[in-house]
C-alpha atoms as a printed R data frame, in Angstrom:
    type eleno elety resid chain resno       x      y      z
1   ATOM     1    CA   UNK     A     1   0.000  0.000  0.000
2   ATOM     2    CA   UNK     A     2   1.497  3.744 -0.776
3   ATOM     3    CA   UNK     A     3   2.310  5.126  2.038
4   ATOM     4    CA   UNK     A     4  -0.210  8.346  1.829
5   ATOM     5    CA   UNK     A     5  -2.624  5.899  1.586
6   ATOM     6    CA   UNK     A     6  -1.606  3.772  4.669
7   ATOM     7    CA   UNK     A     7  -1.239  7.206  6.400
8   ATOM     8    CA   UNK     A     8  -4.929  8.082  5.676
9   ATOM     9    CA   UNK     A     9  -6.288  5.086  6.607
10  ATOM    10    CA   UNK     A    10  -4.602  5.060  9.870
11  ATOM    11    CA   UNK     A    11  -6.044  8.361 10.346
12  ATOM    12    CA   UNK     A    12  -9.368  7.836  9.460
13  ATOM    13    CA   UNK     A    13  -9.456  4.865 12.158
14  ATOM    14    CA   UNK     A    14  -8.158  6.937 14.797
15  ATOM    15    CA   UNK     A    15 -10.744  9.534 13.695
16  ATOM    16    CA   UNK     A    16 -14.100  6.998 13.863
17  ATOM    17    CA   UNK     A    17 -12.467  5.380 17.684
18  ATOM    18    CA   UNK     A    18 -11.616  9.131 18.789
19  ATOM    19    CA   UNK     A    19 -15.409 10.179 17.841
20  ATOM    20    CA   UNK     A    20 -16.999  7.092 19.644
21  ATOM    21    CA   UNK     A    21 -14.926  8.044 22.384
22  ATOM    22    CA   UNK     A    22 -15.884 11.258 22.765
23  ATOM    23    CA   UNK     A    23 -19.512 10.263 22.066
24  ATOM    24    CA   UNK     A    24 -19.083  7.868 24.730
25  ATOM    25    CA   UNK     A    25 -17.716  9.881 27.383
26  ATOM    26    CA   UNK     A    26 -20.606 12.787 26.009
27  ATOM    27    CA   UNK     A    27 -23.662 10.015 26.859
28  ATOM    28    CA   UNK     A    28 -21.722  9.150 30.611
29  ATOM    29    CA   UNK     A    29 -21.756 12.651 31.606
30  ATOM    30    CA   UNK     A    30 -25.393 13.103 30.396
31  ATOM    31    CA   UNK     A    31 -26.183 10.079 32.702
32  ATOM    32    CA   UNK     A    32 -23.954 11.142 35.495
33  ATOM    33    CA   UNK     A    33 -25.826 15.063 35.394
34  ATOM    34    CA   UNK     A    34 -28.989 12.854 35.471
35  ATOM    35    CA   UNK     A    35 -28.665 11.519 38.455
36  ATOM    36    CA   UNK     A    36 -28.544 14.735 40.928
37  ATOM    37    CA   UNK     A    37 -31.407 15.603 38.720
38  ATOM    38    CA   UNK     A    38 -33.472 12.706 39.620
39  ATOM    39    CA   UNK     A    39 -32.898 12.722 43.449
40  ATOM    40    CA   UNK     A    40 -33.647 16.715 43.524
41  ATOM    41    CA   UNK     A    41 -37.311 15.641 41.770
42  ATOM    42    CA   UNK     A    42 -38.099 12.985 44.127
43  ATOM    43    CA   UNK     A    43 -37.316 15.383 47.129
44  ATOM    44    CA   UNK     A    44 -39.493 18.535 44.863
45  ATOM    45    CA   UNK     A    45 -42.335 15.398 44.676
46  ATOM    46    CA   UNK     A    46 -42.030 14.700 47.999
47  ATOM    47    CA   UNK     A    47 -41.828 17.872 49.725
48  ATOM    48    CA   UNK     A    48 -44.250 20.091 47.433
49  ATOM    49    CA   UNK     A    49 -47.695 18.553 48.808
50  ATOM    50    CA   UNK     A    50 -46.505 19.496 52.194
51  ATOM    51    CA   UNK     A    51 -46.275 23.224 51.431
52  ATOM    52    CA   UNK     A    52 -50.513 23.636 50.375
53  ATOM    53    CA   UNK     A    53 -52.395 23.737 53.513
54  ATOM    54    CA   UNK     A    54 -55.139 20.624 55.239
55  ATOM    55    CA   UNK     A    55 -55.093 17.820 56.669
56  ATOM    56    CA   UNK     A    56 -54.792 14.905 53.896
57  ATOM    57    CA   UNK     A    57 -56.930 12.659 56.678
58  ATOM    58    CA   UNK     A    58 -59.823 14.775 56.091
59  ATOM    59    CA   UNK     A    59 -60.639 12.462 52.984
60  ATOM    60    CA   UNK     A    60 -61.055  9.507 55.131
61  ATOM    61    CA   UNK     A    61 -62.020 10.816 58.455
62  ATOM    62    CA   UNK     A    62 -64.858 13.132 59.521
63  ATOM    63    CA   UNK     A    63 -63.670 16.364 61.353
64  ATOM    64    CA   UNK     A    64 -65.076 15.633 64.618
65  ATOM    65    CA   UNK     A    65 -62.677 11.602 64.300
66  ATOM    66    CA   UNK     A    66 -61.622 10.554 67.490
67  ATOM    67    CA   UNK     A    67 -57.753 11.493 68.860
68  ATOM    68    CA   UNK     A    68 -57.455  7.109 68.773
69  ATOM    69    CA   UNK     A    69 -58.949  7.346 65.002
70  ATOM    70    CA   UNK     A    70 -56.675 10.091 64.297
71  ATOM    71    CA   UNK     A    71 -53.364  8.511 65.346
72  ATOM    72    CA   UNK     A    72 -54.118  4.884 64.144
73  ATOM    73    CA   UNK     A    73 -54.469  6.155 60.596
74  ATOM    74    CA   UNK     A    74 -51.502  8.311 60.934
75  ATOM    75    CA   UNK     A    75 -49.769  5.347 61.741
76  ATOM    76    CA   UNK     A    76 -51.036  3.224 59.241
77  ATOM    77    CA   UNK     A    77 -50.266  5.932 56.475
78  ATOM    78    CA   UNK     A    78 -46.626  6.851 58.318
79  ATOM    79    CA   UNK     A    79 -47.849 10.506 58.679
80  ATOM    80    CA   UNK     A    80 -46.523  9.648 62.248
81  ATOM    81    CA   UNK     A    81 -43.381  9.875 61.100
82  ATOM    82    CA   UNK     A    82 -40.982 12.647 60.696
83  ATOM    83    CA   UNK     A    83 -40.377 14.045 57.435
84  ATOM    84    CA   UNK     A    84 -36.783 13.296 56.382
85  ATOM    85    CA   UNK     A    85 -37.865  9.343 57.617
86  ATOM    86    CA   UNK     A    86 -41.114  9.697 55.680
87  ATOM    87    CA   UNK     A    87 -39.109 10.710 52.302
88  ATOM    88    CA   UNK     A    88 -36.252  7.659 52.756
89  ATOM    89    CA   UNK     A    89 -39.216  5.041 53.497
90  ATOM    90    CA   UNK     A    90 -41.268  6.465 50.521
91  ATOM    91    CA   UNK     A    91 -37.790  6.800 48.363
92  ATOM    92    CA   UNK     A    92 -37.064  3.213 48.874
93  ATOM    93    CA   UNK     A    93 -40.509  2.154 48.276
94  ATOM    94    CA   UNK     A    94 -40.677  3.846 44.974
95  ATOM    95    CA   UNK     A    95 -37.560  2.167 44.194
96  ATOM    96    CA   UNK     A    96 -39.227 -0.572 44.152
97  ATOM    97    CA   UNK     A    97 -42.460  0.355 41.849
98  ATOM    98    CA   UNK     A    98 -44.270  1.293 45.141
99  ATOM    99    CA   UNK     A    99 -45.967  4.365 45.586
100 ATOM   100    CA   UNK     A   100 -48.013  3.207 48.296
101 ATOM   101    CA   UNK     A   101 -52.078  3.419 48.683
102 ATOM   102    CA   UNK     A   102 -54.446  6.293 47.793
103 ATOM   103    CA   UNK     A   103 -55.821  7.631 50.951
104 ATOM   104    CA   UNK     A   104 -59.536  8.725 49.168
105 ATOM   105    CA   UNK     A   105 -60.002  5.188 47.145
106 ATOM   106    CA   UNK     A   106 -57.573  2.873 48.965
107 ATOM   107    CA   UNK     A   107 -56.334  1.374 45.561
108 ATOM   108    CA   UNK     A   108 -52.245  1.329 44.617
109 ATOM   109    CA   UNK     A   109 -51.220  4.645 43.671
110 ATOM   110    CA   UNK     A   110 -48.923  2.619 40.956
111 ATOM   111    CA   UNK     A   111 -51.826  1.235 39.276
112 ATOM   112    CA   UNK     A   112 -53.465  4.344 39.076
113 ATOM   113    CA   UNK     A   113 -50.845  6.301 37.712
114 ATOM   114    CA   UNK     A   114 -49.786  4.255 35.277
115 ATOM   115    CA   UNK     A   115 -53.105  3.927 33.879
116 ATOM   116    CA   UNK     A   116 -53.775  7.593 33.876
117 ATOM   117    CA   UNK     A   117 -50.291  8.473 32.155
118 ATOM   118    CA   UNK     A   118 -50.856  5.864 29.523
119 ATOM   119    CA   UNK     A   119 -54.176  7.945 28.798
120 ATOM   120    CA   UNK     A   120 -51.902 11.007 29.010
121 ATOM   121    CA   UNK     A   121 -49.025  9.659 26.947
122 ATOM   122    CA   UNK     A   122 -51.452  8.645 24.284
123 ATOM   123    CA   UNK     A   123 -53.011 12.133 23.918
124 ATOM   124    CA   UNK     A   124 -49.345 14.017 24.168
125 ATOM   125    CA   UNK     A   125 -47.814 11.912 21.659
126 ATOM   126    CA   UNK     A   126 -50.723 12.885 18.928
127 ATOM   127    CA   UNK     A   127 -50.765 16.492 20.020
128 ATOM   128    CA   UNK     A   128 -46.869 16.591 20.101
129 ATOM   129    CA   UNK     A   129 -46.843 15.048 16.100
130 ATOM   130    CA   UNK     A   130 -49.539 17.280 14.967
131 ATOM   131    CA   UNK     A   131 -47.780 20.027 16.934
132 ATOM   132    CA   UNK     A   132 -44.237 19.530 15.414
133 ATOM   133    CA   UNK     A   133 -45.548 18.474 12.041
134 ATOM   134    CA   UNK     A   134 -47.730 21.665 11.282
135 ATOM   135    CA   UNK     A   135 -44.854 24.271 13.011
136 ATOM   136    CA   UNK     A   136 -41.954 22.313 10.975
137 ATOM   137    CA   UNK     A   137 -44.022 23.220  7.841
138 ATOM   138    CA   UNK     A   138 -45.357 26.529  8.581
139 ATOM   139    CA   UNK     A   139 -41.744 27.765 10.092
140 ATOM   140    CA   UNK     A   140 -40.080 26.294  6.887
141 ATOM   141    CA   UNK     A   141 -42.386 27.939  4.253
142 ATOM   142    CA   UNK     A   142 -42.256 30.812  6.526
143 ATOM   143    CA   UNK     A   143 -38.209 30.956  7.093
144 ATOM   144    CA   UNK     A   144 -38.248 30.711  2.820
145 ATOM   145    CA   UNK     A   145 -40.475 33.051  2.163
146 ATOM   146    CA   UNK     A   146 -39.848 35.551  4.827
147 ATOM   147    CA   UNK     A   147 -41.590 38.815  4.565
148 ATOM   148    CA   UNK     A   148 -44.357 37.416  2.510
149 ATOM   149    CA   UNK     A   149 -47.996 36.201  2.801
150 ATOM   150    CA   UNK     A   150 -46.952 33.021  3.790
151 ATOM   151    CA   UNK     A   151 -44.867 34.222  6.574
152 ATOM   152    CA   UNK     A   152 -47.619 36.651  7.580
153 ATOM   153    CA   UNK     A   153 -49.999 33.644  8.103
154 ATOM   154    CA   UNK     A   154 -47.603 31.637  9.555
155 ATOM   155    CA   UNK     A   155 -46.766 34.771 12.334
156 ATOM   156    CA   UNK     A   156 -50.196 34.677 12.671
157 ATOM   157    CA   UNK     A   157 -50.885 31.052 13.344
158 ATOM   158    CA   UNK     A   158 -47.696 30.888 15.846
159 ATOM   159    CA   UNK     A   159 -48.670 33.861 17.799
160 ATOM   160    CA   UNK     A   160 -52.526 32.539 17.987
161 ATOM   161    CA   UNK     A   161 -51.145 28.949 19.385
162 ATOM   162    CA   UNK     A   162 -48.991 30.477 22.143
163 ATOM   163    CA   UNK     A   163 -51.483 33.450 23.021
164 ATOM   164    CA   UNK     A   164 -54.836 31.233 22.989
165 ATOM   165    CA   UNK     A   165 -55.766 29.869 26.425
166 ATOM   166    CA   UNK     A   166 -56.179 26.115 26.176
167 ATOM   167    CA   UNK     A   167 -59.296 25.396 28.526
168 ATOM   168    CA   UNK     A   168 -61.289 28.240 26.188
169 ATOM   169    CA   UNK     A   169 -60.133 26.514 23.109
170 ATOM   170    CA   UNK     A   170 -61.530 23.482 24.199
171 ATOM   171    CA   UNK     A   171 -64.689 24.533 24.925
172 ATOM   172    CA   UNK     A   172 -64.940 26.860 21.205
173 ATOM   173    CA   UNK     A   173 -63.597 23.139 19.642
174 ATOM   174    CA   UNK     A   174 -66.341 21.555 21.690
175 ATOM   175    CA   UNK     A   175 -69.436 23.621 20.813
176 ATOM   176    CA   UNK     A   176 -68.563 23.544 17.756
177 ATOM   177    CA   UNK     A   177 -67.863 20.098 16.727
178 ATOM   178    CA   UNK     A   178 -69.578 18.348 18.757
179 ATOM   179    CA   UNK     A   179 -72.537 20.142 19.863
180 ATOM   180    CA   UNK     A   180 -73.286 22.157 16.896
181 ATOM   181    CA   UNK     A   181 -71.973 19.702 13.732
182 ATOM   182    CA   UNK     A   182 -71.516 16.685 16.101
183 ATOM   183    CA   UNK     A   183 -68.681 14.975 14.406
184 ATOM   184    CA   UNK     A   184 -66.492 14.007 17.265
185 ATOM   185    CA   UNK     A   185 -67.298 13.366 20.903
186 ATOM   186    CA   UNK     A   186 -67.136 15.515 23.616
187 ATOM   187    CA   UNK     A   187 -65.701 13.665 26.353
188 ATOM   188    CA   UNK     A   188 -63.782 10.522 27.069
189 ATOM   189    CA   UNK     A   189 -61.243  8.356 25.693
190 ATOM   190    CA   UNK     A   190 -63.622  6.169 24.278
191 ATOM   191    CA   UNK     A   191 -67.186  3.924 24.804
192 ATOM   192    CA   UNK     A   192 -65.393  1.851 27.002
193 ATOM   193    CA   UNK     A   193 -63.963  3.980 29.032
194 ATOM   194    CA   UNK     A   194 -60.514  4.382 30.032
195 ATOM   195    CA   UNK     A   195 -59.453  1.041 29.421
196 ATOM   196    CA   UNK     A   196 -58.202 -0.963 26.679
197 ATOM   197    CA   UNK     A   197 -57.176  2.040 24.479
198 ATOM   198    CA   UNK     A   198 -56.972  1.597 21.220
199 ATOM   199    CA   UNK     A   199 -55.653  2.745 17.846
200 ATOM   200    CA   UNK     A   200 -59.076  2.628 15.619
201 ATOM   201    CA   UNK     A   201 -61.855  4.898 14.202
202 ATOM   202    CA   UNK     A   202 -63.956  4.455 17.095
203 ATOM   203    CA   UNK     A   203 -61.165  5.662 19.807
204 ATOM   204    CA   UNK     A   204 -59.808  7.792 17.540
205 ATOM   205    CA   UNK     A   205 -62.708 10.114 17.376
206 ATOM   206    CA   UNK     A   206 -62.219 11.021 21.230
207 ATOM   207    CA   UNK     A   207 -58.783 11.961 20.624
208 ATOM   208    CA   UNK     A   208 -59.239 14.053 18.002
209 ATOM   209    CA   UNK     A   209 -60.673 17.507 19.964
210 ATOM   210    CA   UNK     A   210 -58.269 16.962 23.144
211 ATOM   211    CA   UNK     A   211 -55.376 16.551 20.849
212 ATOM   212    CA   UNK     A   212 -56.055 19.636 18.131
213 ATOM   213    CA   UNK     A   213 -56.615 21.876 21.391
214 ATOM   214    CA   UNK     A   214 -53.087 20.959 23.245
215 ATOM   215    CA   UNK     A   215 -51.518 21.006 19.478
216 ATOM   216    CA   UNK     A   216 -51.638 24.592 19.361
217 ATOM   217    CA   UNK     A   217 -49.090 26.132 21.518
218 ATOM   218    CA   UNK     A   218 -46.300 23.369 20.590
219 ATOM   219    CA   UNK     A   219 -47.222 24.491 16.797
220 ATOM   220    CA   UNK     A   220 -46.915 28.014 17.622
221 ATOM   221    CA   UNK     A   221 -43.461 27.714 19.615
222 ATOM   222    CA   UNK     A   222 -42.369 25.520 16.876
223 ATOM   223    CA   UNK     A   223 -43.280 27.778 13.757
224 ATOM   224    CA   UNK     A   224 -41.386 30.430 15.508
225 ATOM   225    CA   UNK     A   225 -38.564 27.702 16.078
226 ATOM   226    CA   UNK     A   226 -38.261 26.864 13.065
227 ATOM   227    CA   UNK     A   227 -38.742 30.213 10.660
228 ATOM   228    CA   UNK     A   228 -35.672 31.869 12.949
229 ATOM   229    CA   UNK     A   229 -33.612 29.145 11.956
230 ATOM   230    CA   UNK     A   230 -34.231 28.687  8.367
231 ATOM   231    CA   UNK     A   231 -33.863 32.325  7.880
232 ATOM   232    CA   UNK     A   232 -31.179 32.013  9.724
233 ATOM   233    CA   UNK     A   233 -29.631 29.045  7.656
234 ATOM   234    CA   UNK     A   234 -30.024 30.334  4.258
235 ATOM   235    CA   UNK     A   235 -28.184 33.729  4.616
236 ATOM   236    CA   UNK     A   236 -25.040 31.398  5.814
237 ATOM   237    CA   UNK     A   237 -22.108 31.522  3.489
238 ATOM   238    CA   UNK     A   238 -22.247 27.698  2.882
239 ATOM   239    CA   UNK     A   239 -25.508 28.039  1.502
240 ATOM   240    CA   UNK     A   240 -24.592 30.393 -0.883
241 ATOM   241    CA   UNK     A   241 -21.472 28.216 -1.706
242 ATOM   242    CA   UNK     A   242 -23.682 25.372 -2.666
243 ATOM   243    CA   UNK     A   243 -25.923 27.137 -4.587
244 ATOM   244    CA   UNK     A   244 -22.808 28.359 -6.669
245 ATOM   245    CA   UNK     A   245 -22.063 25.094 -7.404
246 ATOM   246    CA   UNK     A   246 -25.530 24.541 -9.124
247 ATOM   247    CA   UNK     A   247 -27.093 22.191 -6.473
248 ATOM   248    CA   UNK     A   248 -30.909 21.940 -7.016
249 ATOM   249    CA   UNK     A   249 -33.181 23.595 -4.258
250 ATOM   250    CA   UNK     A   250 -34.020 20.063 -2.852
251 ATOM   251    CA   UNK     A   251 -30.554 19.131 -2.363
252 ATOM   252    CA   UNK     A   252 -30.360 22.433 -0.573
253 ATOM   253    CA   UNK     A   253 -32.677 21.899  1.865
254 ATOM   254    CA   UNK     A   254 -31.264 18.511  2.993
255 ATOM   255    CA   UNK     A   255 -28.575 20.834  4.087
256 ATOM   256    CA   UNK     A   256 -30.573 23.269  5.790
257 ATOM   257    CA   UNK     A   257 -33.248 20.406  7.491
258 ATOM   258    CA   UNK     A   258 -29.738 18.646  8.499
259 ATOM   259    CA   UNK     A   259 -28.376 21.462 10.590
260 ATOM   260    CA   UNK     A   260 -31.519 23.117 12.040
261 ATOM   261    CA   UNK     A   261 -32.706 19.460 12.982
262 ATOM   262    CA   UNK     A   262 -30.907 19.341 16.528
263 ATOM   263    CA   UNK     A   263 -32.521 22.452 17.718
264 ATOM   264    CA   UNK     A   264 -36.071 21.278 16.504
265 ATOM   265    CA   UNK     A   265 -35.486 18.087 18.172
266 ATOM   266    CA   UNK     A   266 -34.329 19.530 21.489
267 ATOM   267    CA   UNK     A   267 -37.346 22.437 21.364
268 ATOM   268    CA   UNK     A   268 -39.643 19.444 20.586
269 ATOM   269    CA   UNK     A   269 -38.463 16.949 22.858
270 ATOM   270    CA   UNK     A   270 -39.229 19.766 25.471
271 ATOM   271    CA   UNK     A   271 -42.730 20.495 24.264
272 ATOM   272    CA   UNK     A   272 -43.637 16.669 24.537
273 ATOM   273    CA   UNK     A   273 -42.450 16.930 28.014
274 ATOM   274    CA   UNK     A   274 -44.757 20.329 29.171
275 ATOM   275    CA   UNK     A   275 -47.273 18.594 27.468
276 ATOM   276    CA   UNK     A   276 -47.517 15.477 29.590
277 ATOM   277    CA   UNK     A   277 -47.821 17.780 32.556
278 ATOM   278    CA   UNK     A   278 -49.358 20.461 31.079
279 ATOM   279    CA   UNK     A   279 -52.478 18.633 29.746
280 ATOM   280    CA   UNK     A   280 -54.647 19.154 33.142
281 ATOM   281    CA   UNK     A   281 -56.665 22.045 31.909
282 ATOM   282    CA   UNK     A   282 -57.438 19.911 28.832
283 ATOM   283    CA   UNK     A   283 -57.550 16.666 30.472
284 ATOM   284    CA   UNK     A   284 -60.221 18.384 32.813
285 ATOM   285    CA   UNK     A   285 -62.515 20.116 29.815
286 ATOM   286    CA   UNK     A   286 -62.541 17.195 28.089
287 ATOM   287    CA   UNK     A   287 -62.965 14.277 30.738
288 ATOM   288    CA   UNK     A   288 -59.900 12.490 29.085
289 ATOM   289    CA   UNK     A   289 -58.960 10.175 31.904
290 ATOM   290    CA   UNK     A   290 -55.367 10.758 32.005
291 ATOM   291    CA   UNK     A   291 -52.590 12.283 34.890
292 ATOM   292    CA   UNK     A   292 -54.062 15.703 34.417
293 ATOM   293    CA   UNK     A   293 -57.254 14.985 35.263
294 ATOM   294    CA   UNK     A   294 -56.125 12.246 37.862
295 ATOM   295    CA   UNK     A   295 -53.984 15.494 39.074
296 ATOM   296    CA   UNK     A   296 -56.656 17.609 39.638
297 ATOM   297    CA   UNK     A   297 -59.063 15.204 41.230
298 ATOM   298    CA   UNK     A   298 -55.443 14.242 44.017
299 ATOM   299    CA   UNK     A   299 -55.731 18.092 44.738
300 ATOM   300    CA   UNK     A   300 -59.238 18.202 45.522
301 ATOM   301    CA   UNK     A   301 -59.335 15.138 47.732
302 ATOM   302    CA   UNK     A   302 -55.771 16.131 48.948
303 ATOM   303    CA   UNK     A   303 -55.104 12.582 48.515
304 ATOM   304    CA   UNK     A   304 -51.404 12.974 49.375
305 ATOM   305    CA   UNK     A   305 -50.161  9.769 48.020
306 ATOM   306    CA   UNK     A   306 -51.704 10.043 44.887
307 ATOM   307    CA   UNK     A   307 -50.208 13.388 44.387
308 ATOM   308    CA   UNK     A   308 -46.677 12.320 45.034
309 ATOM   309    CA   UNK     A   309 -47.249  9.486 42.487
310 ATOM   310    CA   UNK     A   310 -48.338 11.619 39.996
311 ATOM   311    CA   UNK     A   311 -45.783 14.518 40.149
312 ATOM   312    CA   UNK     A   312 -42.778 12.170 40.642
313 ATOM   313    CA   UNK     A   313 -43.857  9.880 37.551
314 ATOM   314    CA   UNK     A   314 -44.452 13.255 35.057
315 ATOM   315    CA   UNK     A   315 -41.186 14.703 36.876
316 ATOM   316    CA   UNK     A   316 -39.034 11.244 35.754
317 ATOM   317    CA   UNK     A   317 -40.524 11.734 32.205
318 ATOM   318    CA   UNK     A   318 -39.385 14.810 31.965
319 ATOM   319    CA   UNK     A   319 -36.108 14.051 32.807
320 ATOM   320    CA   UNK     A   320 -35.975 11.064 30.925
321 ATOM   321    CA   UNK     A   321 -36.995 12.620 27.852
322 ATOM   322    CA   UNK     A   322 -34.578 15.343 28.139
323 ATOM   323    CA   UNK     A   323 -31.718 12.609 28.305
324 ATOM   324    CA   UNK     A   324 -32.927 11.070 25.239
325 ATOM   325    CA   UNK     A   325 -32.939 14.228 23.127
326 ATOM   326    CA   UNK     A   326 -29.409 15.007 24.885
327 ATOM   327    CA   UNK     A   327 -28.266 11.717 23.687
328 ATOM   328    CA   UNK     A   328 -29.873 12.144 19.690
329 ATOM   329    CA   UNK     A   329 -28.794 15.583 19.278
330 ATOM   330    CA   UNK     A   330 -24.877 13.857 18.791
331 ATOM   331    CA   UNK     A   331 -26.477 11.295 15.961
332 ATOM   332    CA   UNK     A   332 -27.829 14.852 14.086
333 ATOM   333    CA   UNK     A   333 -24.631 16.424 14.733
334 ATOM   334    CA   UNK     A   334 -21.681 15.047 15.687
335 ATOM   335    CA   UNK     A   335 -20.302 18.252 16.954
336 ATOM   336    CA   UNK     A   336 -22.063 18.362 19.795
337 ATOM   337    CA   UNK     A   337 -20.345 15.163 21.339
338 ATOM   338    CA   UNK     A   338 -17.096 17.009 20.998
339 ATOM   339    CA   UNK     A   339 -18.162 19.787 22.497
């Protein structure tokens, strides 16, 4: 083999080891910040019901209980307890997939919140692909055609899906469509209930409503997203490079989709997140049995347990999902593993 050509080689390999080193070492210290992260949510979970004001017994025990009646559910429920021994037993439990019992219905606060987040996953994940499909499109004819009609309706659809409420949305989306025209229902996640979801015509039709209303502000924060960074993109001196050398538009915007992808991904990996614990308000107009809802009936009840179930589960989404898109944004760009 010539020598240059043994050289190169050589150098290439060191190249492709030296990047999945470095990509490598990037994904350990994602994990490694994770991990403070986590314990600081399950002491925010822990810790935040105690700040609102009540007694959480008052769910299960009339006001005028007995002192004996008093104490021997605070025992039962460890409210006896102090605090920093409440959090390690509850820590340790939850370790374990145990979140303990709900104080208002008695049934596993695991089993609940699993269910309900399902329900709440299910409605995200269609509001987050309508959300990110519509905003990549709008930002990207927008970011083209910048100062145009197109980018005036697209400024206008953006600033309408981050500026609408999403509870008054609901109920415009509701009168509309399913009093007035009835073409979709009004509330549920389907005739059976909120069990045994599935992907057909019949369950589909509950999910539409729910999803279009929590679409909007992830389509309007996306739109936004995404015209800045086309605009952005094309008045780069690369761009203009490659349209020097005669590329075709197409080919063009595989070069501009390929470098504004990471920031997309990251914005809409963090939309996703707010929207599985933003989704109460909708959850709530619509009757779509997921965490939000679940959420808001734990508050009422002050159903302790339930709560802490709830906001620790959404919490460890969150961060989970953050550590995914931290660990995709290197496959998009490889930069960013070096960095």
């Amino acid at each position: 083999m010539h020598p240059i050509h043994l050289l190169l080689s050589l150098y290439l390999r060191a190249s492709d080891r030296l990047l999945k080193d470095d990509m490598f070492v990037y994904v350990l210290k994602r994990l490694l910040y994770a991990i403070p992260i986590a314990l600081s949510v399950t002491v925010f979970s822990f810790m935040l019901v105690y700040i609102a004001p009540g007694d959480p017994l008052n769910a299960i025990a009339p006001a005028d209980a007995p002192a004996e009646v008093i104490a021997a559910l605070k025992s039962a429920y460890g409210l006896d307890k102090p605090i920093p021994v409440q959090y390690g037993l509850w820590l340790l439990r939850a370790l374990h997939g145990d979140l303990g019992a709900s104080i208002a219905s008695g049934r596993s606060v695991s089993t609940e919140v699993l269910s309900a987040v399902s329900n709440t996953l299910v409605l995200a994940v269609a509001a987050g692909v309508l959300g990110v499909l519509l905003g990549c499109v709008l930002g990207a004819l927008a970011g083209y055609r910048q100062g145009g009609w197109i980018d005036r309706i697209a400024s206008v659809f953006s600033v309408i899906g981050v500026s609408v409420p999403h509870y008054w949305l609901g109920l415009v989306l509701t009168i509309i469509f399913s009093v007035w025209l009835s073409w979709f229902p009004a509330m549920g996640a389907g005739a059976g209930g909120s069990a045994g979801w599935l992907w057909d015509y019949a369950h589909i039709r509950y999910l539409v409503l729910p999803a279009v209303t929590l679409s909007v502000i992830p389509m309007g924060i996306i739109t936004r997203t995404v015209r800045a960074l086309v605009g952005d993109m094309l008045g780069q001196e690369f761009i203009t490079a490659l349209r020097a050398r005669g590329l075709s538009p197409r080919a063009i915007f595989r070069h501009v989709a390929k470098n504004t992808a990471p920031t997309v991904l990251a914005v809409a990996g963090l939309q996703l997140g707010y929207l599985m614990g933003g989704s109460i308000l909708v959850e709530t107009v619509f009757a779509w049995p997921g965490a939000g809802f679940l959420l808001n009936t734990a508050i009422f009840q002050r159903d302790i347990p339930l709560l802490q179930g709830i906001i620790l589960v959404l919490c460890m989404f969150f961060v989970a999902l953050n550590l995914i898109v931290d660990i995709l944004q290197p496959l998009l760009d490889p930069r960013m593993g070096r960095s």
